[in-house]
């Protein structure tokens, strides 16, 4: 049987570490980190994600400042709010919940966030730091899901040098940044996508597979070599024959007994993503305190 990496337990450790750091900052007379969350419109999935993020913030002692705006809020107003939050010393992290309504240019909005408060790590400055391997030393912030993927991998892999890693999906929020982090650890990284030829053959050569395609049960047992580690980032809602809907990942995990380790969906990458949002917020607040 493959070892099932417990994302919930690992995430609880990350949250506990963040909470301890917050308590320490407050005990030393500092302010608790503040995270501003902007939600435009009432997309039900976004409401759920924002609710979870805010609940976890509370657990760690992070102040969350919610800005819920109507769906028809003009782009200029969203940009104006970001300017105000950038200038507010009580706000250490700014998160804009995606997707934004169609009349708002998401790239423009994300580019407006002060890179030092960009706890999602999507600002071009932070993307650049990640690409040049200077996130830690250069004051950069790394996107939460890729950061969570690395912590899950770190729980089963000590040395990445020379490992063959196949990343499935090349999005800016998962595939590309996770590839950059793995390259920094000197893995040999192959980034694949919808147009990749013979993907099962490519995947079979991998010591590590990171699946972030958004395609239910794409990665089958015969794609995975014995002893490989498989991280399943996918979150896909599917409807069973009996009409019930449930969440599945990008991997047919029930076919992966021969893997060394796998992450479950739910309970794998998802909780780590939120936990890393908290650790990024604490990091941003600590940097602001010494700046
Ligand atoms: P995206 O749609 O932006 O990108 C998907 C990528 O996968 C593309 O590069 C595409 O070419 C590739 N792809 C799609 N189908 C494929 C196929 N059949 N074969 C090979 N490649 C294929 O998606 P995203 O935003 O990166 O998200 C990917 C998945 O991860 C989604 O299911 C999403 O819900 C999930 N996700 C989970 C978390 C989390 O916290 N667990 C966070 C972000 C995204």
mmCIF file of C-alpha atoms and ligand atoms in Angstrom:
data_model
loop_
_atom_site.group_PDB
_atom_site.id
_atom_site.type_symbol
_atom_site.label_atom_id
_atom_site.label_comp_id
_atom_site.label_asym_id
_atom_site.label_seq_id
_atom_site.Cartn_x
_atom_site.Cartn_y
_atom_site.Cartn_z
ATOM 1 C CA UNK A 1 0.000 0.000 0.000
ATOM 2 C CA UNK A 2 1.176 3.486 -0.784
ATOM 3 C CA UNK A 3 1.727 5.761 2.183
ATOM 4 C CA UNK A 4 -1.061 8.355 2.284
ATOM 5 C CA UNK A 5 0.443 11.726 3.178
ATOM 6 C CA UNK A 6 -1.829 13.378 5.729
ATOM 7 C CA UNK A 7 -2.256 16.934 4.437
ATOM 8 C CA UNK A 8 -4.639 17.820 7.258
ATOM 9 C CA UNK A 9 -2.132 16.869 9.963
ATOM 10 C CA UNK A 10 0.745 18.622 8.197
ATOM 11 C CA UNK A 11 -1.415 21.714 7.681
ATOM 12 C CA UNK A 12 -2.330 21.714 11.395
ATOM 13 C CA UNK A 13 1.415 21.805 12.187
ATOM 14 C CA UNK A 14 1.940 24.765 9.838
ATOM 15 C CA UNK A 15 -1.032 26.603 11.376
ATOM 16 C CA UNK A 16 0.267 25.867 14.892
ATOM 17 C CA UNK A 17 3.705 27.248 13.944
ATOM 18 C CA UNK A 18 2.062 30.385 12.507
ATOM 19 C CA UNK A 19 -0.026 30.765 15.692
ATOM 20 C CA UNK A 20 3.090 30.452 17.874
ATOM 21 C CA UNK A 21 4.858 33.133 15.825
ATOM 22 C CA UNK A 22 1.849 35.448 16.088
ATOM 23 C CA UNK A 23 1.716 34.926 19.863
ATOM 24 C CA UNK A 24 5.430 35.705 20.057
ATOM 25 C CA UNK A 25 5.041 38.909 18.016
ATOM 26 C CA UNK A 26 2.189 40.082 20.235
ATOM 27 C CA UNK A 27 4.038 39.123 23.442
ATOM 28 C CA UNK A 28 6.940 41.302 22.295
ATOM 29 C CA UNK A 29 4.588 44.289 21.986
ATOM 30 C CA UNK A 30 3.974 44.073 18.238
ATOM 31 C CA UNK A 31 0.628 43.975 16.486
ATOM 32 C CA UNK A 32 -0.941 40.751 15.287
ATOM 33 C CA UNK A 33 -0.560 40.259 11.517
ATOM 34 C CA UNK A 34 -3.519 41.538 9.490
ATOM 35 C CA UNK A 35 -4.813 39.924 6.303
ATOM 36 C CA UNK A 36 -7.221 41.863 4.082
ATOM 37 C CA UNK A 37 -9.451 39.630 1.982
ATOM 38 C CA UNK A 38 -11.273 41.129 -0.997
ATOM 39 C CA UNK A 39 -14.224 39.236 -2.427
ATOM 40 C CA UNK A 40 -16.063 40.784 -5.374
ATOM 41 C CA UNK A 41 -19.462 39.253 -6.116
ATOM 42 C CA UNK A 42 -20.982 36.140 -4.568
ATOM 43 C CA UNK A 43 -19.568 33.154 -6.411
ATOM 44 C CA UNK A 44 -20.558 30.257 -4.082
ATOM 45 C CA UNK A 45 -17.201 28.432 -4.341
ATOM 46 C CA UNK A 46 -15.322 31.666 -3.611
ATOM 47 C CA UNK A 47 -17.569 32.279 -0.575
ATOM 48 C CA UNK A 48 -16.609 28.841 0.758
ATOM 49 C CA UNK A 49 -12.872 29.387 0.157
ATOM 50 C CA UNK A 50 -12.906 32.837 1.757
ATOM 51 C CA UNK A 51 -14.856 31.492 4.753
ATOM 52 C CA UNK A 52 -12.262 28.741 5.288
ATOM 53 C CA UNK A 53 -9.348 31.143 4.988
ATOM 54 C CA UNK A 54 -10.871 33.541 7.518
ATOM 55 C CA UNK A 55 -11.657 30.713 9.964
ATOM 56 C CA UNK A 56 -8.051 29.484 9.822
ATOM 57 C CA UNK A 57 -6.748 33.036 10.298
ATOM 58 C CA UNK A 58 -8.765 33.305 13.501
ATOM 59 C CA UNK A 59 -7.270 30.026 14.760
ATOM 60 C CA UNK A 60 -3.780 31.424 14.313
ATOM 61 C CA UNK A 61 -4.550 34.841 15.846
ATOM 62 C CA UNK A 62 -4.255 36.640 12.504
ATOM 63 C CA UNK A 63 -6.654 39.578 12.140
ATOM 64 C CA UNK A 64 -8.698 39.172 8.985
ATOM 65 C CA UNK A 65 -10.256 42.253 7.443
ATOM 66 C CA UNK A 66 -13.030 41.336 5.007
ATOM 67 C CA UNK A 67 -14.000 43.509 2.073
ATOM 68 C CA UNK A 68 -17.072 42.059 0.393
ATOM 69 C CA UNK A 69 -17.976 44.103 -2.671
ATOM 70 C CA UNK A 70 -20.996 43.781 -4.956
ATOM 71 C CA UNK A 71 -20.484 42.010 -8.306
ATOM 72 C CA UNK A 72 -20.926 45.257 -10.256
ATOM 73 C CA UNK A 73 -18.219 47.161 -8.351
ATOM 74 C CA UNK A 74 -16.266 49.266 -10.880
ATOM 75 C CA UNK A 75 -12.661 48.219 -11.459
ATOM 76 C CA UNK A 76 -11.455 51.660 -10.339
ATOM 77 C CA UNK A 77 -13.061 51.107 -6.920
ATOM 78 C CA UNK A 78 -11.266 47.779 -6.469
ATOM 79 C CA UNK A 79 -7.971 49.425 -7.464
ATOM 80 C CA UNK A 80 -8.701 52.287 -5.053
ATOM 81 C CA UNK A 81 -9.316 49.830 -2.213
ATOM 82 C CA UNK A 82 -6.015 48.095 -2.953
ATOM 83 C CA UNK A 83 -4.197 51.450 -2.886
ATOM 84 C CA UNK A 84 -5.720 52.143 0.544
ATOM 85 C CA UNK A 85 -4.758 48.688 1.854
ATOM 86 C CA UNK A 86 -1.223 49.059 0.455
ATOM 87 C CA UNK A 87 -0.874 52.258 2.483
ATOM 88 C CA UNK A 88 -2.369 50.818 5.711
ATOM 89 C CA UNK A 89 0.396 49.724 8.131
ATOM 90 C CA UNK A 90 -2.099 47.473 9.981
ATOM 91 C CA UNK A 91 -2.537 45.374 6.837
ATOM 92 C CA UNK A 92 0.346 42.980 6.172
ATOM 93 C CA UNK A 93 -1.245 40.743 3.567
ATOM 94 C CA UNK A 94 -3.755 41.384 0.777
ATOM 95 C CA UNK A 95 -5.662 38.603 -0.897
ATOM 96 C CA UNK A 96 -8.005 39.094 -3.844
ATOM 97 C CA UNK A 97 -10.202 36.039 -4.206
ATOM 98 C CA UNK A 98 -10.279 34.838 -7.827
ATOM 99 C CA UNK A 99 -12.099 34.631 -10.154
ATOM 100 C CA UNK A 100 -13.086 38.294 -10.436
ATOM 101 C CA UNK A 101 -16.206 39.368 -12.381
ATOM 102 C CA UNK A 102 -15.560 39.645 -16.128
ATOM 103 C CA UNK A 103 -15.529 43.451 -16.249
ATOM 104 C CA UNK A 104 -12.488 43.529 -13.947
ATOM 105 C CA UNK A 105 -9.011 42.902 -15.342
ATOM 106 C CA UNK A 106 -7.530 40.434 -12.818
ATOM 107 C CA UNK A 107 -3.932 41.023 -13.952
ATOM 108 C CA UNK A 108 -4.305 44.768 -13.409
ATOM 109 C CA UNK A 109 -5.734 44.203 -9.928
ATOM 110 C CA UNK A 110 -3.029 41.726 -8.872
ATOM 111 C CA UNK A 111 -0.289 44.000 -10.240
ATOM 112 C CA UNK A 112 -1.595 46.829 -8.027
ATOM 113 C CA UNK A 113 -0.915 44.927 -4.781
ATOM 114 C CA UNK A 114 2.284 45.924 -2.988
ATOM 115 C CA UNK A 115 4.585 42.904 -3.645
ATOM 116 C CA UNK A 116 5.542 42.911 0.064
ATOM 117 C CA UNK A 117 1.832 42.311 0.930
ATOM 118 C CA UNK A 118 1.138 39.916 -1.944
ATOM 119 C CA UNK A 119 0.592 36.802 0.192
ATOM 120 C CA UNK A 120 -0.745 34.877 -2.827
ATOM 121 C CA UNK A 121 2.600 35.420 -4.584
ATOM 122 C CA UNK A 122 0.989 36.316 -7.928
ATOM 123 C CA UNK A 123 2.561 39.766 -8.420
ATOM 124 C CA UNK A 124 5.089 39.839 -11.299
ATOM 125 C CA UNK A 125 7.828 40.930 -8.872
ATOM 126 C CA UNK A 126 7.238 37.841 -6.742
ATOM 127 C CA UNK A 127 6.991 35.643 -9.849
ATOM 128 C CA UNK A 128 10.341 37.080 -10.970
ATOM 129 C CA UNK A 129 11.948 36.409 -7.597
ATOM 130 C CA UNK A 130 10.683 32.837 -7.702
ATOM 131 C CA UNK A 131 12.093 32.372 -11.220
ATOM 132 C CA UNK A 132 15.489 33.684 -10.181
ATOM 133 C CA UNK A 133 15.517 31.654 -6.958
ATOM 134 C CA UNK A 134 15.683 34.798 -4.818
ATOM 135 C CA UNK A 135 12.333 34.587 -2.996
ATOM 136 C CA UNK A 136 13.753 33.921 0.457
ATOM 137 C CA UNK A 137 16.804 36.216 0.365
ATOM 138 C CA UNK A 138 15.124 38.853 -1.787
ATOM 139 C CA UNK A 139 12.003 39.305 0.319
ATOM 140 C CA UNK A 140 9.712 37.501 -2.104
ATOM 141 C CA UNK A 141 6.496 35.626 -1.381
ATOM 142 C CA UNK A 142 5.859 32.202 -2.942
ATOM 143 C CA UNK A 143 2.345 31.142 -4.054
ATOM 144 C CA UNK A 144 0.543 29.111 -1.397
ATOM 145 C CA UNK A 145 -0.391 25.942 -3.298
ATOM 146 C CA UNK A 146 3.137 25.312 -4.657
ATOM 147 C CA UNK A 147 4.538 26.054 -1.194
ATOM 148 C CA UNK A 148 2.123 23.496 0.262
ATOM 149 C CA UNK A 149 3.085 20.942 -2.401
ATOM 150 C CA UNK A 150 6.754 21.329 -1.429
ATOM 151 C CA UNK A 151 5.996 20.815 2.273
ATOM 152 C CA UNK A 152 4.030 17.654 1.441
ATOM 153 C CA UNK A 153 6.940 16.404 -0.672
ATOM 154 C CA UNK A 154 9.455 17.341 2.030
ATOM 155 C CA UNK A 155 7.619 14.977 4.389
ATOM 156 C CA UNK A 156 8.693 12.009 2.237
ATOM 157 C CA UNK A 157 11.719 13.220 0.227
ATOM 158 C CA UNK A 158 15.000 14.466 1.700
ATOM 159 C CA UNK A 159 17.106 15.071 -1.383
ATOM 160 C CA UNK A 160 15.608 16.143 -4.708
ATOM 161 C CA UNK A 161 18.891 16.335 -6.623
ATOM 162 C CA UNK A 162 18.590 14.471 -9.902
ATOM 163 C CA UNK A 163 15.077 13.179 -9.268
ATOM 164 C CA UNK A 164 12.860 13.091 -12.350
ATOM 165 C CA UNK A 165 9.766 15.143 -11.624
ATOM 166 C CA UNK A 166 6.848 15.409 -14.018
ATOM 167 C CA UNK A 167 4.490 18.318 -13.403
ATOM 168 C CA UNK A 168 1.151 17.975 -15.181
ATOM 169 C CA UNK A 169 -0.295 21.426 -15.868
ATOM 170 C CA UNK A 170 1.508 24.686 -16.603
ATOM 171 C CA UNK A 171 -0.739 27.271 -14.930
ATOM 172 C CA UNK A 172 0.687 30.381 -13.326
ATOM 173 C CA UNK A 173 -0.790 29.479 -9.950
ATOM 174 C CA UNK A 174 0.374 25.858 -9.682
ATOM 175 C CA UNK A 175 2.292 24.188 -12.535
ATOM 176 C CA UNK A 176 4.859 26.872 -13.327
ATOM 177 C CA UNK A 177 5.672 27.991 -9.760
ATOM 178 C CA UNK A 178 5.926 24.428 -8.431
ATOM 179 C CA UNK A 179 8.294 23.650 -11.315
ATOM 180 C CA UNK A 180 10.478 26.598 -10.327
ATOM 181 C CA UNK A 181 10.635 25.450 -6.698
ATOM 182 C CA UNK A 182 11.589 21.926 -7.765
ATOM 183 C CA UNK A 183 14.266 23.249 -10.132
ATOM 184 C CA UNK A 184 15.744 25.206 -7.226
ATOM 185 C CA UNK A 185 16.069 21.889 -5.398
ATOM 186 C CA UNK A 186 17.916 20.529 -8.450
ATOM 187 C CA UNK A 187 15.333 18.047 -9.579
ATOM 188 C CA UNK A 188 15.072 17.382 -13.312
ATOM 189 C CA UNK A 189 11.677 18.873 -14.056
ATOM 190 C CA UNK A 190 9.470 18.132 -17.050
ATOM 191 C CA UNK A 191 6.470 20.447 -17.312
ATOM 192 C CA UNK A 192 3.631 18.904 -19.281
ATOM 193 C CA UNK A 193 0.224 20.113 -20.412
ATOM 194 C CA UNK A 194 -2.788 19.364 -22.553
ATOM 195 C CA UNK A 195 -0.707 19.249 -25.772
ATOM 196 C CA UNK A 196 2.036 16.997 -24.379
ATOM 197 C CA UNK A 197 2.457 13.876 -26.508
ATOM 198 C CA UNK A 198 2.472 10.425 -24.916
ATOM 199 C CA UNK A 199 1.875 11.822 -21.420
ATOM 200 C CA UNK A 200 1.527 8.360 -19.819
ATOM 201 C CA UNK A 201 5.015 7.471 -21.150
ATOM 202 C CA UNK A 202 6.466 10.737 -19.887
ATOM 203 C CA UNK A 203 4.812 10.248 -16.486
ATOM 204 C CA UNK A 204 6.082 6.653 -16.175
ATOM 205 C CA UNK A 205 9.680 7.926 -16.062
ATOM 206 C CA UNK A 206 8.947 10.131 -13.059
ATOM 207 C CA UNK A 207 10.171 9.642 -9.504
ATOM 208 C CA UNK A 208 7.673 12.334 -8.533
ATOM 209 C CA UNK A 209 4.432 13.357 -10.256
ATOM 210 C CA UNK A 210 2.663 16.598 -9.394
ATOM 211 C CA UNK A 211 -0.764 16.503 -11.040
ATOM 212 C CA UNK A 212 -2.421 19.913 -11.445
ATOM 213 C CA UNK A 213 -4.553 19.569 -14.565
ATOM 214 C CA UNK A 214 -8.104 19.816 -13.269
ATOM 215 C CA UNK A 215 -8.958 16.530 -15.030
ATOM 216 C CA UNK A 216 -10.695 13.924 -12.837
ATOM 217 C CA UNK A 217 -8.697 10.677 -12.442
ATOM 218 C CA UNK A 218 -6.384 11.592 -15.329
ATOM 219 C CA UNK A 219 -3.352 9.869 -13.819
ATOM 220 C CA UNK A 220 -3.992 6.137 -13.966
ATOM 221 C CA UNK A 221 -2.087 3.335 -12.258
ATOM 222 C CA UNK A 222 -0.120 2.423 -15.391
ATOM 223 C CA UNK A 223 1.172 6.030 -15.653
ATOM 224 C CA UNK A 224 3.019 5.677 -12.350
ATOM 225 C CA UNK A 225 6.229 3.734 -11.853
ATOM 226 C CA UNK A 226 6.549 1.608 -8.699
ATOM 227 C CA UNK A 227 7.903 3.650 -5.811
ATOM 228 C CA UNK A 228 7.010 7.063 -7.276
ATOM 229 C CA UNK A 229 5.591 9.858 -5.115
ATOM 230 C CA UNK A 230 2.330 11.356 -6.414
ATOM 231 C CA UNK A 231 0.982 14.741 -5.333
ATOM 232 C CA UNK A 232 -2.603 15.326 -6.426
ATOM 233 C CA UNK A 233 -3.459 19.026 -6.655
ATOM 234 C CA UNK A 234 -6.695 18.568 -8.599
ATOM 235 C CA UNK A 235 -10.076 19.516 -7.157
ATOM 236 C CA UNK A 236 -12.836 18.301 -9.466
ATOM 237 C CA UNK A 237 -16.515 18.058 -8.742
ATOM 238 C CA UNK A 238 -18.012 14.976 -10.368
ATOM 239 C CA UNK A 239 -21.494 13.501 -10.335
ATOM 240 C CA UNK A 240 -21.852 9.781 -9.534
ATOM 241 C CA UNK A 241 -24.253 7.411 -11.329
ATOM 242 C CA UNK A 242 -26.691 7.914 -8.465
ATOM 243 C CA UNK A 243 -26.681 11.698 -9.025
ATOM 244 C CA UNK A 244 -24.600 12.540 -5.933
ATOM 245 C CA UNK A 245 -21.800 15.010 -6.455
ATOM 246 C CA UNK A 246 -18.397 14.637 -4.820
ATOM 247 C CA UNK A 247 -14.866 15.996 -5.070
ATOM 248 C CA UNK A 248 -12.145 13.922 -6.719
ATOM 249 C CA UNK A 249 -8.559 14.692 -7.639
ATOM 250 C CA UNK A 250 -6.573 14.362 -10.862
ATOM 251 C CA UNK A 251 -5.278 10.903 -9.900
ATOM 252 C CA UNK A 252 -6.971 7.500 -9.813
ATOM 253 C CA UNK A 253 -5.570 7.016 -6.314
ATOM 254 C CA UNK A 254 -7.272 3.622 -5.931
ATOM 255 C CA UNK A 255 -4.932 2.357 -8.708
ATOM 256 C CA UNK A 256 -1.774 3.666 -7.039
ATOM 257 C CA UNK A 257 -0.998 0.986 -4.445
ATOM 258 C CA UNK A 258 2.432 0.555 -6.051
ATOM 259 C CA UNK A 259 3.360 4.218 -5.471
ATOM 260 C CA UNK A 260 5.622 5.098 -2.544
ATOM 261 C CA UNK A 261 3.332 7.868 -1.331
ATOM 262 C CA UNK A 262 0.216 9.703 -2.500
ATOM 263 C CA UNK A 263 -1.835 12.660 -1.298
ATOM 264 C CA UNK A 264 -5.585 12.241 -0.802
ATOM 265 C CA UNK A 265 -8.310 14.497 -2.227
ATOM 266 C CA UNK A 266 -9.781 15.998 -0.137
ATOM 267 C CA UNK A 267 -7.316 16.268 2.751
ATOM 268 C CA UNK A 268 -4.039 16.667 0.858
ATOM 269 C CA UNK A 269 -2.986 19.821 -0.941
ATOM 270 C CA UNK A 270 -6.159 21.796 -0.093
ATOM 271 C CA UNK A 271 -5.536 22.282 3.651
ATOM 272 C CA UNK A 272 -1.843 22.983 2.963
ATOM 273 C CA UNK A 273 -2.756 25.837 0.629
ATOM 274 C CA UNK A 274 -4.683 27.646 3.373
ATOM 275 C CA UNK A 275 -2.004 26.896 5.972
ATOM 276 C CA UNK A 276 0.635 28.424 3.683
ATOM 277 C CA UNK A 277 -1.489 31.536 3.261
ATOM 278 C CA UNK A 278 -1.217 31.987 7.038
ATOM 279 C CA UNK A 279 2.536 31.396 7.069
ATOM 280 C CA UNK A 280 2.973 33.888 4.201
ATOM 281 C CA UNK A 281 0.941 36.474 6.135
ATOM 282 C CA UNK A 282 3.075 35.974 9.239
ATOM 283 C CA UNK A 283 6.233 36.221 7.111
ATOM 284 C CA UNK A 284 5.025 39.469 5.506
ATOM 285 C CA UNK A 285 4.193 40.916 8.957
ATOM 286 C CA UNK A 286 7.585 39.938 10.384
ATOM 287 C CA UNK A 287 9.365 41.567 7.449
ATOM 288 C CA UNK A 288 7.254 44.715 7.823
ATOM 289 C CA UNK A 289 8.145 44.874 11.521
ATOM 290 C CA UNK A 290 11.894 44.976 10.812
ATOM 291 C CA UNK A 291 11.641 47.208 7.721
HETATM 292 P P1 LIG B 1 -5.677 25.608 -15.089
HETATM 293 O O1 LIG B 1 -6.950 25.243 -15.745
HETATM 294 O O2 LIG B 1 -5.253 27.021 -15.018
HETATM 295 O O3 LIG B 1 -4.496 24.793 -15.795
HETATM 296 C C1 LIG B 1 -4.630 23.432 -16.071
HETATM 297 C C2 LIG B 1 -3.366 22.950 -16.751
HETATM 298 O O4 LIG B 1 -3.486 21.551 -16.919
HETATM 299 C C3 LIG B 1 -3.136 23.548 -18.145
HETATM 300 O O5 LIG B 1 -1.759 23.840 -18.293
HETATM 301 C C4 LIG B 1 -3.578 22.446 -19.081
HETATM 302 O O6 LIG B 1 -2.824 22.451 -20.297
HETATM 303 C C5 LIG B 1 -3.295 21.197 -18.278
HETATM 304 N N1 LIG B 1 -4.212 20.103 -18.578
HETATM 305 C C6 LIG B 1 -5.574 20.131 -18.547
HETATM 306 N N2 LIG B 1 -6.068 18.937 -18.910
HETATM 307 C C7 LIG B 1 -5.035 18.148 -19.175
HETATM 308 C C8 LIG B 1 -4.896 16.822 -19.620
HETATM 309 N N3 LIG B 1 -5.979 16.076 -19.871
HETATM 310 N N4 LIG B 1 -3.666 16.311 -19.806
HETATM 311 C C9 LIG B 1 -2.569 17.077 -19.578
HETATM 312 N N5 LIG B 1 -2.623 18.346 -19.147
HETATM 313 C C10 LIG B 1 -3.838 18.881 -18.972
HETATM 314 O O7 LIG B 1 -5.760 24.945 -13.659
HETATM 315 P P2 LIG B 1 -5.081 25.321 -12.241
HETATM 316 O O8 LIG B 1 -5.647 26.585 -11.773
HETATM 317 O O9 LIG B 1 -3.598 25.148 -12.303
HETATM 318 O O10 LIG B 1 -5.688 24.157 -11.358
HETATM 319 C C11 LIG B 1 -5.460 22.796 -11.654
HETATM 320 C C12 LIG B 1 -6.246 21.943 -10.704
HETATM 321 O O11 LIG B 1 -5.765 22.153 -9.393
HETATM 322 C C13 LIG B 1 -7.741 22.266 -10.657
HETATM 323 O O12 LIG B 1 -8.458 21.072 -10.414
HETATM 324 C C14 LIG B 1 -7.854 23.184 -9.471
HETATM 325 O O13 LIG B 1 -9.134 23.160 -8.883
HETATM 326 C C15 LIG B 1 -6.836 22.586 -8.555
HETATM 327 N N6 LIG B 1 -6.277 23.529 -7.579
HETATM 328 C C16 LIG B 1 -6.251 23.105 -6.313
HETATM 329 C C17 LIG B 1 -5.722 23.923 -5.343
HETATM 330 C C18 LIG B 1 -5.672 23.436 -3.935
HETATM 331 O O14 LIG B 1 -5.544 24.230 -3.041
HETATM 332 N N7 LIG B 1 -5.767 22.141 -3.718
HETATM 333 C C19 LIG B 1 -5.225 25.190 -5.663
HETATM 334 C C20 LIG B 1 -5.240 25.580 -7.000
HETATM 335 C C21 LIG B 1 -5.767 24.732 -7.965
#
